[in-house]
Coordinates of C-alpha atoms in Angstrom, one line a residue:
M26 CA 92.9 10.5 85.9
P27 CA 91.6 11.5 82.0
L28 CA 90.7 7.8 81.8
A29 CA 89.9 4.5 84.6
T30 CA 89.4 0.7 84.1
V31 CA 87.2 -0.9 86.2
Y32 CA 85.3 -5.0 86.0
S33 CA 82.2 -5.5 85.4
R34 CA 80.2 -9.0 84.2
A35 CA 78.4 -9.3 81.6
R36 CA 74.6 -12.1 81.6
L37 CA 75.3 -15.1 78.8
G38 CA 72.9 -17.5 80.1
V39 CA 74.7 -19.6 82.9
H40 CA 77.8 -18.0 81.9
A41 CA 79.0 -14.3 83.2
P42 CA 82.0 -13.3 80.6
L43 CA 84.6 -10.1 81.5
V44 CA 83.3 -6.3 80.3
T45 CA 86.5 -3.5 80.9
V46 CA 84.7 -0.6 81.7
E47 CA 87.1 1.9 80.1
T48 CA 86.0 5.6 80.6
H49 CA 87.3 8.8 79.2
L50 CA 87.3 12.0 80.0
S51 CA 88.2 14.5 77.3
A52 CA 88.1 18.5 76.4
G53 CA 85.5 19.1 73.8
L54 CA 81.5 19.6 73.8
P55 CA 80.1 18.3 76.5
G56 CA 78.6 15.0 75.8
F57 CA 77.9 11.5 77.5
Q58 CA 78.2 8.1 75.0
I59 CA 78.1 4.5 75.8
V60 CA 80.1 1.7 73.3
G61 CA 80.2 -1.9 72.8
L62 CA 77.0 -3.0 71.2
P63 CA 75.0 -2.0 74.0
E64 CA 71.4 -2.5 73.7
A65 CA 68.6 0.2 74.3
T66 CA 68.5 -0.7 78.4
V67 CA 72.1 0.3 78.6
R68 CA 72.5 3.6 76.9
E69 CA 69.6 4.9 79.1
S70 CA 72.6 4.6 81.2
R71 CA 73.8 7.7 80.8
D72 CA 71.1 9.7 82.6
R73 CA 70.8 6.9 85.4
V74 CA 74.6 7.8 86.1
R75 CA 73.5 11.3 85.3
S76 CA 70.9 12.1 87.7
A77 CA 72.4 9.2 90.8
L78 CA 76.2 10.7 90.8
I79 CA 74.8 14.5 91.6
N80 CA 71.6 13.8 93.3
S81 CA 74.6 11.3 95.8
G82 CA 76.4 15.1 96.4
F83 CA 78.9 14.1 93.2
D84 CA 80.4 16.4 90.6
F85 CA 79.5 15.1 86.7
P86 CA 82.5 16.4 84.6
V87 CA 81.6 18.6 81.8
S88 CA 83.2 16.8 79.7
R89 CA 83.4 14.4 76.5
I90 CA 82.9 11.3 78.1
V91 CA 83.6 8.0 76.4
V92 CA 82.0 4.9 77.8
N93 CA 84.0 2.3 76.3
L94 CA 82.2 -2.6 77.0
A95 CA 84.6 -4.1 76.0
P96 CA 84.9 -6.6 73.9
A97 CA 82.4 -4.8 71.4
D98 CA 81.5 -7.7 69.7
L99 CA 79.5 -8.7 73.0
P100 CA 76.5 -8.2 73.1
K101 CA 75.3 -5.9 76.3
E102 CA 71.9 -6.2 78.1
G103 CA 70.2 -4.8 81.3
G104 CA 71.3 -1.9 83.8
R105 CA 73.8 -4.1 85.2
F106 CA 76.8 -1.5 84.1
D107 CA 75.0 1.0 86.0
L108 CA 77.1 0.9 88.6
P109 CA 81.0 0.3 87.2
I110 CA 80.2 3.2 84.6
A111 CA 79.1 5.4 87.8
I112 CA 82.2 4.0 89.0
G113 CA 84.8 5.0 86.1
I114 CA 83.2 8.2 85.5
L115 CA 84.0 9.2 89.8
L116 CA 87.1 7.4 89.1
A117 CA 88.9 9.2 85.2
S118 CA 87.5 12.8 87.4
G119 CA 89.9 12.2 90.2
Q120 CA 86.7 11.8 93.1
I121 CA 87.6 8.6 94.0
P122 CA 91.6 7.6 94.9
P123 CA 93.6 6.3 92.1
N124 CA 93.7 2.7 92.6
S125 CA 91.4 2.2 94.7
T126 CA 89.3 0.2 92.5
E127 CA 92.2 -2.9 92.4
G128 CA 90.9 -6.3 93.0
Y129 CA 86.6 -5.7 93.5
E130 CA 84.2 -6.1 89.9
F131 CA 80.9 -4.1 90.0
I132 CA 77.5 -5.1 88.3
G133 CA 74.2 -3.7 90.1
E134 CA 71.8 -0.9 88.5
L135 CA 72.0 2.3 89.9
G136 CA 68.2 4.7 90.7
L137 CA 68.2 8.4 90.3
S138 CA 68.8 8.8 93.9
G139 CA 71.9 6.8 94.2
E140 CA 70.5 4.1 95.3
L141 CA 71.6 0.1 94.2
R142 CA 68.6 -2.5 92.5
A143 CA 68.8 -5.8 92.3
V144 CA 70.2 -7.6 89.0
D145 CA 69.3 -11.1 88.1
A146 CA 71.9 -13.1 87.3
A147 CA 74.1 -12.6 90.3
L148 CA 75.1 -15.6 90.9
P149 CA 77.0 -16.6 87.7
A150 CA 78.2 -13.2 88.3
A151 CA 79.9 -13.7 92.2
I152 CA 81.2 -17.4 90.9
H153 CA 83.4 -16.4 87.9
C154 CA 84.0 -13.2 90.0
A155 CA 85.7 -15.8 93.1
G156 CA 87.4 -17.8 90.2
A157 CA 89.5 -14.9 89.3
Q158 CA 90.3 -13.8 92.7
R159 CA 88.6 -10.9 92.8
I160 CA 85.7 -9.3 95.2
L161 CA 82.0 -8.2 93.7
I162 CA 80.3 -5.6 95.1
L163 CA 76.9 -6.1 94.3
P164 CA 72.8 -4.6 95.4
S165 CA 72.0 -5.8 99.4
A166 CA 69.7 -6.4 97.1
N167 CA 70.5 -9.3 96.2
T168 CA 70.2 -11.2 99.0
G169 CA 71.6 -15.2 99.1
L170 CA 74.6 -15.8 97.4
S171 CA 76.6 -16.1 100.7
S172 CA 75.4 -19.8 101.1
L173 CA 76.9 -20.6 97.9
V174 CA 79.5 -18.5 97.1
P175 CA 82.3 -17.0 99.9
G176 CA 81.1 -14.4 102.2
D177 CA 85.1 -13.0 101.8
D178 CA 84.6 -12.6 98.3
L179 CA 81.7 -10.8 98.3
R180 CA 80.7 -7.4 99.6
E181 CA 76.9 -5.8 99.2
A182 CA 76.0 -1.9 99.9
S183 CA 72.8 -0.2 99.0
S184 CA 73.7 2.9 97.3
I185 CA 76.9 4.2 95.9
L186 CA 77.8 6.5 98.8
A187 CA 78.5 2.9 100.4
V188 CA 80.7 1.8 97.6
T189 CA 82.8 5.5 97.4
A190 CA 82.9 5.2 101.8
H191 CA 84.5 2.0 101.1
L192 CA 86.6 2.3 97.8
N193 CA 88.0 6.1 99.7
G194 CA 88.8 4.1 103.0
Q195 CA 86.2 5.8 104.8
T196 CA 83.2 2.9 105.8
A197 CA 83.9 -0.8 104.7
L198 CA 81.4 -2.8 103.3
P199 CA 80.3 -4.8 105.5
L200 CA 80.5 -9.3 104.4
P201 CA 77.0 -10.2 103.4
Q202 CA 75.3 -12.1 106.4
H203 CA 74.5 -16.0 106.1
T204 CA 71.4 -16.6 104.9
D205 CA 69.9 -19.8 103.2
P206 CA 67.8 -19.1 100.3
T207 CA 64.2 -18.6 100.7
P208 CA 61.6 -21.7 99.5
G209 CA 60.8 -21.1 95.8
E210 CA 58.4 -22.9 94.1
G211 CA 60.9 -25.6 93.4
T212 CA 59.6 -26.3 97.4
P213 CA 58.8 -30.0 97.4
C214 CA 54.6 -29.7 96.7
G215 CA 54.0 -33.1 100.0
D216 CA 55.1 -36.2 101.2
L217 CA 53.9 -39.5 100.0
C218 CA 52.6 -40.5 103.1
D219 CA 49.2 -38.3 101.6
V220 CA 49.0 -41.4 99.3
R221 CA 45.9 -43.4 100.6
G222 CA 46.8 -47.3 98.9
Q223 CA 48.2 -48.0 95.2
L224 CA 51.3 -49.3 96.1
A225 CA 52.2 -50.4 92.2
A226 CA 52.6 -47.1 91.8
R227 CA 54.1 -46.0 94.3
R228 CA 56.7 -48.2 94.5
A229 CA 57.0 -46.8 91.2
L230 CA 57.6 -43.9 92.7
E231 CA 60.2 -45.1 94.0
I232 CA 61.8 -47.6 92.1
A233 CA 62.1 -44.1 89.5
A234 CA 63.7 -41.7 92.1
A235 CA 66.2 -44.8 93.2
G236 CA 67.2 -44.8 89.7
N237 CA 66.7 -41.1 88.5
H238 CA 63.9 -43.1 85.3
S239 CA 61.1 -41.1 83.9
L240 CA 58.0 -42.0 84.7
L241 CA 54.5 -42.9 82.5
F242 CA 51.2 -42.3 84.6
S243 CA 48.0 -44.0 82.2
G244 CA 44.8 -44.4 83.8
P245 CA 41.3 -42.0 84.0
P246 CA 41.0 -38.9 85.4
G247 CA 40.8 -38.5 89.2
S248 CA 42.8 -41.3 89.7
G249 CA 45.4 -40.2 91.9
K250 CA 48.5 -39.0 88.1
T251 CA 49.3 -35.8 89.4
L252 CA 48.8 -36.2 93.1
L253 CA 51.1 -39.5 92.8
A254 CA 53.2 -36.8 90.3
S255 CA 54.2 -33.9 93.4
R256 CA 55.2 -36.6 95.9
L257 CA 58.6 -37.2 93.7
P258 CA 60.0 -34.1 95.2
G259 CA 59.7 -35.2 98.2
I260 CA 61.9 -38.8 98.0
L261 CA 64.6 -37.7 96.1
P262 CA 67.4 -37.9 98.5
P263 CA 68.8 -34.1 99.1
L264 CA 71.1 -31.9 96.4
T265 CA 74.5 -31.8 96.4
E266 CA 76.6 -28.9 96.5
Q267 CA 77.9 -29.7 93.1
E268 CA 73.8 -29.6 92.0
K269 CA 72.1 -26.6 94.9
I270 CA 74.9 -24.3 92.8
E271 CA 74.0 -25.0 88.7
V272 CA 70.2 -25.0 90.2
A273 CA 70.6 -21.4 91.1
I274 CA 72.0 -21.3 88.0
V275 CA 69.3 -21.3 86.9
Q276 CA 67.0 -20.0 89.2
S277 CA 68.8 -16.5 89.0
I278 CA 69.3 -16.0 85.6
T279 CA 65.0 -16.0 85.9
G280 CA 65.6 -13.4 88.1
K281 CA 63.0 -15.3 90.6
P282 CA 64.5 -16.0 94.8
L283 CA 66.4 -18.8 94.9
S284 CA 65.0 -22.1 96.4
L285 CA 67.6 -24.8 96.8
N286 CA 65.0 -27.7 97.0
R287 CA 64.5 -29.5 93.5
P288 CA 62.2 -27.9 91.7
F289 CA 58.9 -30.2 90.1
R290 CA 57.8 -28.1 87.2
A291 CA 53.8 -28.5 85.7
P292 CA 53.8 -26.6 82.9
H293 CA 50.2 -26.2 81.5
H294 CA 49.2 -28.4 78.3
T295 CA 48.4 -25.6 76.1
A296 CA 53.0 -24.4 76.3
S297 CA 54.6 -23.4 73.5
A298 CA 57.8 -24.7 72.4
A299 CA 59.4 -21.4 73.4
A300 CA 58.1 -22.1 77.5
L301 CA 59.4 -25.7 77.2
V302 CA 62.3 -25.4 75.7
G303 CA 63.5 -21.3 75.8
G304 CA 65.8 -19.4 73.7
G305 CA 65.5 -16.3 72.6
S306 CA 68.3 -13.2 71.3
Q307 CA 69.6 -13.3 74.0
P308 CA 69.1 -17.3 76.2
R309 CA 66.7 -17.4 78.7
P310 CA 66.2 -21.1 80.0
G311 CA 62.5 -22.8 79.5
E312 CA 60.4 -25.0 82.0
I313 CA 63.5 -28.4 80.7
S314 CA 65.9 -25.6 82.1
L315 CA 64.3 -24.9 85.2
A316 CA 63.9 -28.5 86.3
H317 CA 66.7 -29.5 85.5
C318 CA 68.3 -31.6 88.5
G319 CA 64.7 -31.6 89.6
V320 CA 61.3 -32.9 88.1
L321 CA 59.6 -31.6 85.2
F322 CA 55.5 -32.9 84.7
L323 CA 53.7 -32.8 81.9
D324 CA 49.4 -33.5 83.0
E325 CA 47.7 -34.2 79.9
L326 CA 50.3 -36.0 77.7
P327 CA 47.8 -37.2 75.1
L328 CA 47.7 -33.0 74.3
Y329 CA 51.3 -32.3 74.1
C330 CA 51.7 -35.1 71.3
E331 CA 48.1 -33.9 69.7
W332 CA 50.3 -29.8 69.9
Q333 CA 53.5 -32.1 68.4
K334 CA 51.0 -33.8 65.3
T335 CA 51.8 -36.9 66.9
P336 CA 49.0 -39.4 67.4
A337 CA 47.3 -39.3 70.4
H338 CA 45.4 -41.7 72.2
C339 CA 41.4 -41.3 74.5
T340 CA 43.6 -42.0 78.5
N341 CA 44.8 -39.6 80.3
H342 CA 48.4 -39.3 81.2
S343 CA 50.7 -37.6 83.6
L344 CA 54.7 -37.8 82.9
S345 CA 57.4 -37.5 85.4
L346 CA 61.0 -36.7 84.5

């Protein structure tokens, strides 16, 4: 079977478009070429895949290998395509049974020893894969996804040997254990009961939390504006199931541990426009996106105004959204 087809998922913001990994083995001078608009990290997978297969006890084909990542106009980045490329080579060279990859998708970065390492933006791939009614095989290091994606649609593996044993019908990959995401920096900073006095400000916080309003604190330094703002997440209602997925998807793109609490973001007053808004050749979330369904706390607001070349005031301000 000199031609094999395996499915994977790319990273495109909060989406995970389907990528078809086509592997073709042909006669000629030995070579390994990856086409389909791969970036440098994807092109470097040639050496990672070769060493991983050899060190795992597989035969690396001595032939001309062409791997096509379709669609060709979609940029591919990261090491997430190492595992599907390796599986495609094993399938095309007949080292795993034909049709054994039907109903599966693969993402994962390979170490030289054949171990699987975590990749970012795994949650969008898992959600889109479940929607396509396929099972996603991903590294065991990507933990915490089973609380948001049904366990029947996920399989976790620690190495490529475990993946091939599952595809060969020897040892089935276990279903991931249901584990809640670990608390991260989105954990609420404290309780409103820590605030003594400030009855008017406390009332304003309650109204803002109940009506989902923005809130502006104005006063001299040391009057308790930051303390009050940091207590706002603690009186917000718990995240709904849909909000949990939305927040977790944004966190998954950044590669940080998942936290299902309402996020609280407090960027420094010298943060750039790119840090606040996000962007880049491959879009990355900024502080505004990271505060989705939570609180964005802009301390020293006059300095933000001065940075934006708008009139500033001498009074110290804090803004919570």
